[in-house]
XYZ file of C-alpha atoms in Angstrom:
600
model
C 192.611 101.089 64.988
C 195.769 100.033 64.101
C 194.960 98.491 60.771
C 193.159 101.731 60.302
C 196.779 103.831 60.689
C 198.630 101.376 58.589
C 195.768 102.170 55.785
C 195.650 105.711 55.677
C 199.562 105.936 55.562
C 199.677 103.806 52.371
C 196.912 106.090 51.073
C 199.582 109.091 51.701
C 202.066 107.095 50.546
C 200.282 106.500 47.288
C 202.619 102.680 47.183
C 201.869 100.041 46.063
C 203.456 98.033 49.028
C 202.453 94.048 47.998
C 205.676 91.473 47.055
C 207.719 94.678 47.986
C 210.967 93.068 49.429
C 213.565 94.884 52.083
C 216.174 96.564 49.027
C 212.924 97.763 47.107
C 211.732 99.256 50.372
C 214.731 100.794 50.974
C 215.347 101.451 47.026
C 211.841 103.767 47.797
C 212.974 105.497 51.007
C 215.900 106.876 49.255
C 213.420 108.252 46.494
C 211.104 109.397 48.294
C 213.911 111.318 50.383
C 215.015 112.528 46.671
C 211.812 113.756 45.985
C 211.133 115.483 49.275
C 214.495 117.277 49.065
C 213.317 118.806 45.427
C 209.794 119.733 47.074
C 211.145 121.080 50.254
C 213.144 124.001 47.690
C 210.252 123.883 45.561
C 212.047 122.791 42.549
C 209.623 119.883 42.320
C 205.741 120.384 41.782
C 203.498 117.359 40.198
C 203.302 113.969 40.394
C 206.096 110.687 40.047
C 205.126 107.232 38.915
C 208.146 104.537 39.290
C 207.489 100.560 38.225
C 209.702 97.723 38.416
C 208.418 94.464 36.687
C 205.603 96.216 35.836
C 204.348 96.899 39.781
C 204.532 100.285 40.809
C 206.878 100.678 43.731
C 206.555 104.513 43.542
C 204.173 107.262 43.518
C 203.133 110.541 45.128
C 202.516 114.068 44.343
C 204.038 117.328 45.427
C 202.711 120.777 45.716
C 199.588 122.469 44.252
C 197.641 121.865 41.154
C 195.591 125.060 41.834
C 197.577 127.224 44.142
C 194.358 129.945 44.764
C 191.742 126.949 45.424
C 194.562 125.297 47.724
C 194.037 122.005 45.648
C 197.198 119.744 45.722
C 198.343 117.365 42.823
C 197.373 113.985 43.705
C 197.619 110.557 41.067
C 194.710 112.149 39.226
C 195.930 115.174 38.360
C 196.330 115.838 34.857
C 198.777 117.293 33.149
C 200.128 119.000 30.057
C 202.994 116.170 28.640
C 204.082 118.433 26.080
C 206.200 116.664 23.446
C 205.720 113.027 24.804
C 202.777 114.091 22.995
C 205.049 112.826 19.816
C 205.653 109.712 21.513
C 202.127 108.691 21.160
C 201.421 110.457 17.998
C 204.533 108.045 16.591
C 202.483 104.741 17.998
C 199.415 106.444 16.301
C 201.318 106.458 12.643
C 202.956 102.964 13.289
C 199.240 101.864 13.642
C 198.277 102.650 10.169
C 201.635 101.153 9.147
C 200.535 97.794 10.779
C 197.280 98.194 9.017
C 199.017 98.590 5.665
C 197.680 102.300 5.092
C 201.268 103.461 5.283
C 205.219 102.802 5.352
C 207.529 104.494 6.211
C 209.328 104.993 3.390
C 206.109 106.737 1.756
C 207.417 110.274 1.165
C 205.316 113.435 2.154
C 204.865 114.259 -1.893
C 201.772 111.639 -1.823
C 199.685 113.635 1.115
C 201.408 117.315 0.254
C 202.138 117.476 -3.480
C 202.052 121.385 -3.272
C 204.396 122.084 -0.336
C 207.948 121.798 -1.051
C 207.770 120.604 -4.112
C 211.102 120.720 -5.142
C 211.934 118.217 -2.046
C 208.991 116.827 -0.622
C 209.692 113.901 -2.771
C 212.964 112.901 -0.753
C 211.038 113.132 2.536
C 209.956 110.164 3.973
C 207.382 109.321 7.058
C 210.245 108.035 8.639
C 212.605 111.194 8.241
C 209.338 113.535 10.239
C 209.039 110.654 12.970
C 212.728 110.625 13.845
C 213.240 114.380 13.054
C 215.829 113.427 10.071
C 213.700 115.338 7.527
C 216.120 118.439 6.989
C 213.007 120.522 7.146
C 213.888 124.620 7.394
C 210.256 124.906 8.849
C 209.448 124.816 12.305
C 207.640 125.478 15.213
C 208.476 127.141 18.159
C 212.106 127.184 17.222
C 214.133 129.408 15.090
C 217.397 128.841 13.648
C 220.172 130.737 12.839
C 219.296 132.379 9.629
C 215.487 133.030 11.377
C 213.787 130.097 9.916
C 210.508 129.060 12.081
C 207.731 130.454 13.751
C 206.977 130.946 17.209
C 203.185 130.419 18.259
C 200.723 133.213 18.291
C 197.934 133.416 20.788
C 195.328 133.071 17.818
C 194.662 129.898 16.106
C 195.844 128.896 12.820
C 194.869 126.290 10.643
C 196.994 123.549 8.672
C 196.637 125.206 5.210
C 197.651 128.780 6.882
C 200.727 127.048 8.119
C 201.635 125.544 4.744
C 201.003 128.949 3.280
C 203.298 130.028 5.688
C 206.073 127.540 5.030
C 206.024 127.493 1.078
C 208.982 129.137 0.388
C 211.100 126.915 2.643
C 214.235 124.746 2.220
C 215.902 121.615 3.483
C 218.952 122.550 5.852
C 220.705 119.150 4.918
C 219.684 115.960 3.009
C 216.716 114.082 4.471
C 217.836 110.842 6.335
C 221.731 112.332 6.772
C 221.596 114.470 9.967
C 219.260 115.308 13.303
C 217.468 118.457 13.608
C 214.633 118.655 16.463
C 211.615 119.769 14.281
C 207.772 119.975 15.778
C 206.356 120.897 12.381
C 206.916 117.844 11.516
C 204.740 116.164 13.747
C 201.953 118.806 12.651
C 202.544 116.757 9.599
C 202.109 113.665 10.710
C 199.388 114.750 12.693
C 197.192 115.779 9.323
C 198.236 112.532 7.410
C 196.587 110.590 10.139
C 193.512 112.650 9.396
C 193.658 112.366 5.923
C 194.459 108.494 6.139
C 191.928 107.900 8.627
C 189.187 110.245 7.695
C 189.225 111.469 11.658
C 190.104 114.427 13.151
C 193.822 113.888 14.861
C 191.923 114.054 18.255
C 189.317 111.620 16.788
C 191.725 108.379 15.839
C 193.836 108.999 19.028
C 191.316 108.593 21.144
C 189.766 105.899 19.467
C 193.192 103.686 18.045
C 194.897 104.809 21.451
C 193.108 106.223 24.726
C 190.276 103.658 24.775
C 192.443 100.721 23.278
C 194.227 101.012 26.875
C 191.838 102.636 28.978
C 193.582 106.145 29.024
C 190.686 107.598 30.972
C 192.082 110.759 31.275
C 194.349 111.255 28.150
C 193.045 113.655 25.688
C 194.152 116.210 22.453
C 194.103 120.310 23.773
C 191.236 119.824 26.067
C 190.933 118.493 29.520
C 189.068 115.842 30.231
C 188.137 116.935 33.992
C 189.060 120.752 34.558
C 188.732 119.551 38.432
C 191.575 117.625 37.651
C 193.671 119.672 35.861
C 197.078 120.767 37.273
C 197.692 124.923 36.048
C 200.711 125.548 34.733
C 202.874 127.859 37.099
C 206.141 130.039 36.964
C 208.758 130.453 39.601
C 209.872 127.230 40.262
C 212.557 127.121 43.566
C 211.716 130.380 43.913
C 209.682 131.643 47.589
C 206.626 132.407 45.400
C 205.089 130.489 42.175
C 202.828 132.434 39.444
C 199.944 131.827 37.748
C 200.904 131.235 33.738
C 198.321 132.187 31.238
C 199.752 130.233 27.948
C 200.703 132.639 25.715
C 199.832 130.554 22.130
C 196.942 128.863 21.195
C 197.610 124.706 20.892
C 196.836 124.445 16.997
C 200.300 125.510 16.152
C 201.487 122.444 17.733
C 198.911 119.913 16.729
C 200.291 116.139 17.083
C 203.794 117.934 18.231
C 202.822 119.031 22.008
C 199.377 119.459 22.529
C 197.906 116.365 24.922
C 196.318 116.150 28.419
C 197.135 112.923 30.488
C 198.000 111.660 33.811
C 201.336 109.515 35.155
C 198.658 106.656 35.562
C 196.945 106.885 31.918
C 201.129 107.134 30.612
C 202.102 103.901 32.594
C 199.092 102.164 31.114
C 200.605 103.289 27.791
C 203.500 101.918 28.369
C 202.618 98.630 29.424
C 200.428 98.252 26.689
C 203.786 99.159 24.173
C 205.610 96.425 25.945
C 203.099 93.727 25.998
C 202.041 94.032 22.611
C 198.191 95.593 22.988
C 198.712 98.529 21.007
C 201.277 97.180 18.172
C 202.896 93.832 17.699
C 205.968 93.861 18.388
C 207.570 93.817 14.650
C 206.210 97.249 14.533
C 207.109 98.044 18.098
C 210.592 97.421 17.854
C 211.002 99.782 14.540
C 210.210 102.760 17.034
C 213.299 102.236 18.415
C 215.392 101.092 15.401
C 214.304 103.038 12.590
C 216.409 105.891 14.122
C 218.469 108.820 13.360
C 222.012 110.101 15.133
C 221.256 112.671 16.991
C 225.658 114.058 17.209
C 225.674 113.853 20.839
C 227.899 110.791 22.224
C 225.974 107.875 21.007
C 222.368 109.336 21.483
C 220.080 108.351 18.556
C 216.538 109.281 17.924
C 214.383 106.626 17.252
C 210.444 107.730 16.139
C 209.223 109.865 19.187
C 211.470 108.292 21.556
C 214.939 109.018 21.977
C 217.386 106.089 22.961
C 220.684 106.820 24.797
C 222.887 104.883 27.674
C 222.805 106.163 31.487
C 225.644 104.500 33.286
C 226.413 102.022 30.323
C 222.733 100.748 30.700
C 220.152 101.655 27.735
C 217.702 104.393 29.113
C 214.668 104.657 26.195
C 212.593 108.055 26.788
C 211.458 111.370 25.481
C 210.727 114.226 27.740
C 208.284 117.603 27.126
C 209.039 121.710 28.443
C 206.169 124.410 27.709
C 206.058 127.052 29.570
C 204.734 125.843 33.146
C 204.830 122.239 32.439
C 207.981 120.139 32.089
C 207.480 115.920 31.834
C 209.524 113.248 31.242
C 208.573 109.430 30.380
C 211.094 106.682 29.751
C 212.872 102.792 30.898
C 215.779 101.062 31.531
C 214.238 97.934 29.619
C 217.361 95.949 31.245
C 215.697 96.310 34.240
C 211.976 97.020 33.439
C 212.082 99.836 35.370
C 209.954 102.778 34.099
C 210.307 106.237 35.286
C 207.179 108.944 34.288
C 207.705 112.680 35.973
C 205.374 115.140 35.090
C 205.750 118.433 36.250
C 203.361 121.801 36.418
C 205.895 124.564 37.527
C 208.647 125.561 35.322
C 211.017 128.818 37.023
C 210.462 131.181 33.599
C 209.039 131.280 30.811
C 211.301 129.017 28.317
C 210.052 130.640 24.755
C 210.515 133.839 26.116
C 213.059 134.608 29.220
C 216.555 134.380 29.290
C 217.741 132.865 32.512
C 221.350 131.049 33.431
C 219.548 128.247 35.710
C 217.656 125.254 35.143
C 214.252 125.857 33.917
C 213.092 122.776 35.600
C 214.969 120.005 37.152
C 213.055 117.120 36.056
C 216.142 115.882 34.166
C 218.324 116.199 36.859
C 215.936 114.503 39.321
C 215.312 111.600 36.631
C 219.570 111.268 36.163
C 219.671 110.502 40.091
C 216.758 108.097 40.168
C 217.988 106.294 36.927
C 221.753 106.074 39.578
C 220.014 104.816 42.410
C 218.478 101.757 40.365
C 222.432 101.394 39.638
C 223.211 101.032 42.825
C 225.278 104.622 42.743
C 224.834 107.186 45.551
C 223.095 110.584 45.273
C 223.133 113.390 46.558
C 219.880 115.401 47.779
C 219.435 118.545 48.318
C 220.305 119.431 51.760
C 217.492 119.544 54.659
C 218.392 122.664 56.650
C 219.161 121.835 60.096
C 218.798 124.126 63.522
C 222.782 125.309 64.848
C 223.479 124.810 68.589
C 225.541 127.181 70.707
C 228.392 124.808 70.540
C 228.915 125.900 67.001
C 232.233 127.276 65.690
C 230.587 129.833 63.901
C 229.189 131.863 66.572
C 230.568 134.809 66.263
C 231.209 137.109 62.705
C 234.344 136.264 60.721
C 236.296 137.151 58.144
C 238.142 134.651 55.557
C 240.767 134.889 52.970
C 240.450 133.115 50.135
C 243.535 135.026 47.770
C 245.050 138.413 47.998
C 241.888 139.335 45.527
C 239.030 137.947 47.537
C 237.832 137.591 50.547
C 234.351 136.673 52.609
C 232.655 137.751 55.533
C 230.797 135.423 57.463
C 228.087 137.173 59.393
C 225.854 135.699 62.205
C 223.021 137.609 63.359
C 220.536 135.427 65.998
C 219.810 132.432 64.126
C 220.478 134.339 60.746
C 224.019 133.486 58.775
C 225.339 135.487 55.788
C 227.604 135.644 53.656
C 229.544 138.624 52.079
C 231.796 138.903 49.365
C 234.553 142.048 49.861
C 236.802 143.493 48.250
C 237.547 146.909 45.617
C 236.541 144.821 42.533
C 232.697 143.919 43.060
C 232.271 139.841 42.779
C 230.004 137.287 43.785
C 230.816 134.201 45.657
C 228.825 132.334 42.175
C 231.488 133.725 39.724
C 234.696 132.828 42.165
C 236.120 130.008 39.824
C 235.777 133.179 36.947
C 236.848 135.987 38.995
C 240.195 134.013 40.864
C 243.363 134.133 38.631
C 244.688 130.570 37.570
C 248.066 130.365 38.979
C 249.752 129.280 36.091
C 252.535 131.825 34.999
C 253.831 130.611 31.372
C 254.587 131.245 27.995
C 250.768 130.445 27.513
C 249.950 132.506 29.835
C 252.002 135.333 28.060
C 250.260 134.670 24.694
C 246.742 134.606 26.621
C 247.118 138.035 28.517
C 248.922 139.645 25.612
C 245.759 139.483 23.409
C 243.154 140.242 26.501
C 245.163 143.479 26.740
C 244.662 143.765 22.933
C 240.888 143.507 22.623
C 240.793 145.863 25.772
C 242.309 148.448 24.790
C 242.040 147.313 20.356
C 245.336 148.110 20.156
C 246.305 145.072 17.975
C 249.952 146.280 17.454
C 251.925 142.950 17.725
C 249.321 140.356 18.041
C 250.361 138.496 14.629
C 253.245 137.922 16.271
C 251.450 135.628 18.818
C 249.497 133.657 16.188
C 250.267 130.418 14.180
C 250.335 131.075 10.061
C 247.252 129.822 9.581
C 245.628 132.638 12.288
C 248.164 135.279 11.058
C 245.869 134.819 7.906
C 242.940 136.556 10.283
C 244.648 138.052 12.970
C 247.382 140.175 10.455
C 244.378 141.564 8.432
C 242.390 144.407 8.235
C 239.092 142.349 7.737
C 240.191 139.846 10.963
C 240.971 143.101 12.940
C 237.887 144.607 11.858
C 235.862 141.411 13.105
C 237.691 141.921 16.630
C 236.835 145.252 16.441
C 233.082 144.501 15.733
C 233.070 142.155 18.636
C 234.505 144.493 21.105
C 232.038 146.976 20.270
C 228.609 144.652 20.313
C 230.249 143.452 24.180
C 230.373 147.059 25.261
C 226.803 147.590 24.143
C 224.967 144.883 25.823
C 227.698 144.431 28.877
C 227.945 147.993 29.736
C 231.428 149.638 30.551
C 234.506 147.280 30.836
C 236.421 146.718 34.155
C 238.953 144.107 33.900
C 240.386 140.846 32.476
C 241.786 137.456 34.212
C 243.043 134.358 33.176
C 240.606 131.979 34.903
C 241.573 128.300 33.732
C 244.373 126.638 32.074
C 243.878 122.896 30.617
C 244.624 120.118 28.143
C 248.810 119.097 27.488
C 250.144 119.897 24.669
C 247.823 122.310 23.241
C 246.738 124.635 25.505
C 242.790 126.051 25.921
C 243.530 129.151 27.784
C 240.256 130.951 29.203
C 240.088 134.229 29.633
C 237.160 136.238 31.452
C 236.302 140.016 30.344
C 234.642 141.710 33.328
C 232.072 144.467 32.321
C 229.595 146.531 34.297
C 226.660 144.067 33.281
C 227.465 140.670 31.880
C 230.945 139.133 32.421
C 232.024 137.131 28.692
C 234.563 134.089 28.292
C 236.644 133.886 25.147
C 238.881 130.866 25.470
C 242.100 131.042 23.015
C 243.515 127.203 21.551
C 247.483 127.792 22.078
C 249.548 125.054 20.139
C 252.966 123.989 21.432
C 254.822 126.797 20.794
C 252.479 128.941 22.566
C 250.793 130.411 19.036
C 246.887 131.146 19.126
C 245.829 128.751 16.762
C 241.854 129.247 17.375
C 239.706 130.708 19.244
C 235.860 130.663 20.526
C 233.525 131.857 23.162
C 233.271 130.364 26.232
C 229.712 129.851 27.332
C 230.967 128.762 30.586
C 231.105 131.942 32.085
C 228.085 133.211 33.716
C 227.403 136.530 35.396
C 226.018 137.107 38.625
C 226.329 140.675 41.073
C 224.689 139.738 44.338
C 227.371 139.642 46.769
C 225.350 138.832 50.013
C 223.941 134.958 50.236
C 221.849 133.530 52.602
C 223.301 130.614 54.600
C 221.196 127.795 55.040
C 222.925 125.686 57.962
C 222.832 122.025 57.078
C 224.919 120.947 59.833
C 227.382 122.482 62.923
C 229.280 123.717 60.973
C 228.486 123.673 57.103
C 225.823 125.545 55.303
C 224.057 125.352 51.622
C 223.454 128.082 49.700
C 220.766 128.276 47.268
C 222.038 128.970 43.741
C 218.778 128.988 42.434
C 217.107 131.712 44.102
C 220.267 133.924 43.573
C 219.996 134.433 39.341
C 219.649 130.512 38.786
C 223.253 130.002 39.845
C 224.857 126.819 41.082
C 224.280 125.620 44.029
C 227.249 125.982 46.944
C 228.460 124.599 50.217
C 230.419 126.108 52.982
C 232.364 124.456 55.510
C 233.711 126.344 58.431
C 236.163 125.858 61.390
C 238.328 127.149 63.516
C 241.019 127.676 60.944
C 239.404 128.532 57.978
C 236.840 127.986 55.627
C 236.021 125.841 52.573
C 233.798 127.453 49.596
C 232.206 124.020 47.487
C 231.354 124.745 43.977
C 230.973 121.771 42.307
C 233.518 118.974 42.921
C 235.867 121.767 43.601
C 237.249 122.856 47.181
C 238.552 126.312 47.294
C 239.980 127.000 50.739
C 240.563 130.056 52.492
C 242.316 131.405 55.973
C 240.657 133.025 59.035
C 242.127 137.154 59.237
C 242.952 138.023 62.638
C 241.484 135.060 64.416
């Protein structure tokens, strides 16, 4: 009976237990108490595969992969990978370029003579894999001036889309600059079919899937519907949705548009390392024949991207669509690979706006990638049942300046919390709403123009600027710019209410941000202030978000502190509040803001 118990709990477990020694078991409790935080909020649905030396020493599943037929994910659930789909599609190319069918340096001229012709000549194989090609065309994106398409529910085929695309332009000289393009994989995707004579689907399956015995991997289709995990909205909300994808998958052929399971995508990966799928000359140009990428010293390599995590090389690529969210990468230091694949995202990402994460699959994989560097973590709090003997028994009321103050309320078992005051606030937008205390020159310079754009009376605002801003500031055209702003803030933030200083950093030069308060979205302009207290620049200050709900649900975590779930209130940040007899403590961040008990 016994050996019976110890077997169905490593079935649950889904671990391979065997060689395991006493840090690796304890290296999985901690993960698995990760992972059970993220599920208990619901901000983690689908299924985790962890190896170390090649042996798995993690993997389970979390919620539902068919909420109405009350089927949960297990190891064989598959899933939509999204844009690790270019990850494979790369080791697909780098195939024929170990056969000799291709290089890399073969531009897109030879395969497309009639699209772009004016550039297609510059553009190499290389340029599309490591998204280097300067390419105005896109999918599912759109820049600035409007270039790109976003997918349609109907299909479209190949020649439609070049159709589409003929009139287009390069952004920046091929091979000079990053730009995250999935049209280019559509690309790729077609000279595989031309090269090979097989349909994209066809050669994958064939030069990939059954090469490693990807059972369950395949292009747009499922390969078991009984299997397949359906994509689902309202993630860390109380309720998730059905998602019925909006766009049909052959707009993002070879880009995003494969099946597979965290099993089939381990196999994968083992069979990159060890050499089954490409020696490893060709191997290692996936990772070298790369591209900066702009961001610290991130560089994208053909359909992986390589960066550092804690000073320690971290090689991965990671997939959003609507409802599905994945992420597959290694610390080859270590030989630790990490594969997350995810069926729940909270919105739609193509479509909604929303301030909070879209799915926390990143953030999950940053902890776990910390934990194999022997850093702590923090999970999300458990909540926990109060006793009696707790200080906050009884309804109080703190101070936290003369501007703001909270009302703890407990009612039974049930704790809230209430923001109060005559200007309306929320307990999210605190570090925007408090004034910074600092009472300067710069502070002078700061309020003088927030009083300026609120009222666009710009009498006397040159005066505050350095001679190269007096060049915008002391002109009519400059003026009229502020004056253009003001206006397009007062049509989508509604009526204005007020203006506060909200942060003061840096030495010499000053950023000074500033926080307009309107009826509907609040909007952070931050002002550059050189050493005599001039504006010499100024930009917006995404920073700021807006939230209006001014009574939280506590969510006791101990005695006497309490979480409160960002998420579920407008995808905010997450919070903490610690109470005693003296006062109170509201936790944003790595920030303590204190306040005082009134009338104790």
């Amino acid at each position: 009976m016994k050996k019976a118990v110890v077997v169905f709990i490593a079935l649950i477990l889904g671990i391979n237990s065997f060689g395991q020694s006493t840090s690796n078991k304890e290296l999985e409790n901690n993960i698995d108490g990760l992972f059970e935080s993220y599920s208990y909020y619901n901000r983690f649905v689908g299924s985790v595969l962890i190896s170390k030396d090649d042996h798995i020493i993690y993997q389970k599943s979390f919620g539902y992969a068919n909420v109405d037929e009350h089927k949960k994910n297990t190891e064989k659930s598959i899933f939509s990978i999204a844009s690790l789909t270019k990850s494979l599609t790369a080791v697909g190319v780098m195939k024929l370029v170990e056969d000799g069918n291709l290089t890399l340096d073969t531009p897109i001229s030879t395969y497309f003579p009639d699209f772009m012709p004016d550039f297609s000549k510059e553009i190499t194989i290389q340029h599309l894999l490591n998204n280097s090609s300067g390419i105005e065309a896109n999918i599912g994106r759109t820049d600035d001036n409007g270039n790109g398409l976003m997918p349609e529910e109907t299909p479209i085929t190949f020649d439609e889309l070049l159709e589409k695309f003929k009139d287009s332009k390069l952004k920046f000289e091929p091979g000079t600059a990053y730009d995250y393009n999935n049209f280019g994989y559509l690309l790729l995707a077609n000279i595989i079919e031309k090269i090979s004579g097989q349909s994209y689907a066809d050669f994958m399956e064939q030069a990939i899937f059954k090469t490693v015995d990807m059972k369950n991997t395949s292009i747009v289709s499922f390969k078991s519907l009984n299997q397949k995990a359906q994509p689902y909205l309202g993630l860390g909300m109380n309720k998730i949705q059905n998602f019925n994808s909006s766009f049909h998958p052959s707009w993002l052929k070879g880009a995003a548009d494969m099946n597979s399971t965290t099993v089939d995508l381990f196999k994968f990966m083992q069979a990159l390392d060890n050499g089954t799928l490409l020696k490893s000359e060709y191997r290692n140009k996936l990772y070298t024949s790369s591209q900066e990428m702009g961001v610290n010293e991130m560089v994208s390599g053909l359909g992986w991207v390589i960066d550092h995590k804690g000073g320690e090389k971290w090689v991965y690529n990671n997939g959003l669509l609507p409802g599905y969210a994945s992420v597959m990468g290694s610390l080859p230091e270590k030989n630790i690979k990490i594969i997350i694949l995810s069926n729940a995202t909270s919105v739609n990402p193509v479509i909604d706006e929303f301030q909070g994460e879209v799915t926390f699959v990143p953030e999950i994989t940053d902890k776990i990638i910390s934990m194999f560097q022997g850093k702590s973590i923090e999970n999300l709090p458990i909540p926990k049942k109060i006793k009696n003997t707790s200080i906050v028994n009884v309804s109080k009321e703190y101070q936290l300046d003369d501007k703001h103050s909270l009302l703890l309320k407990k009612d039974g078992n049930t704790y809230t919390l209430e923001t109060a005051d005559n200007e309306p606030w929320s307990v999210f937008t605190y570090t925007f709403s408090r004034n910074e205390n600092e009472n300067d020159a710069f502070s002078e310079t700061a309020l003088f123009f927030a009083n300026a754009m609120s009222t666009q009376n710009f009498e006397g605002l040159p005066n505050y600027a350095n001679d190269q801003m007096k060049g915008f500031l002391g002109t009519e055209e400059g003026l009229g710019q502020l004056k253009g702003m003001w206006g397009n803030f007062l049509q989508h933030a509604g009526k204005f209410i007020s203006y506060n200083i909200y942060k003061i950093d840096g030495d010499d030069v000053k950023n000074v941000h500033i926080r307009f308060h309107f009826e509907t979205v609040d909007i952070g302009i931050v002002l550059s202030l050189n050493t005599d207290h001039k504006i010499q620049g100024m930009f917006m200050d995404d920073s700021v978000k807006t939230n209006h709900i001014n009574t939280v649900k506590l969510i006791p975590i101990s005695e006497n502190e309490f979480f409160i779930n960002g998420h579920q209130n407008g995808g905010m940040q997450d919070l903490k509040i610690t109470a005693s007899n003296k006062g109170l403590i509201l936790t944003d961040g790595s920030i303590n803001f204190k306040a005082e008990v009134i009338n104790p």
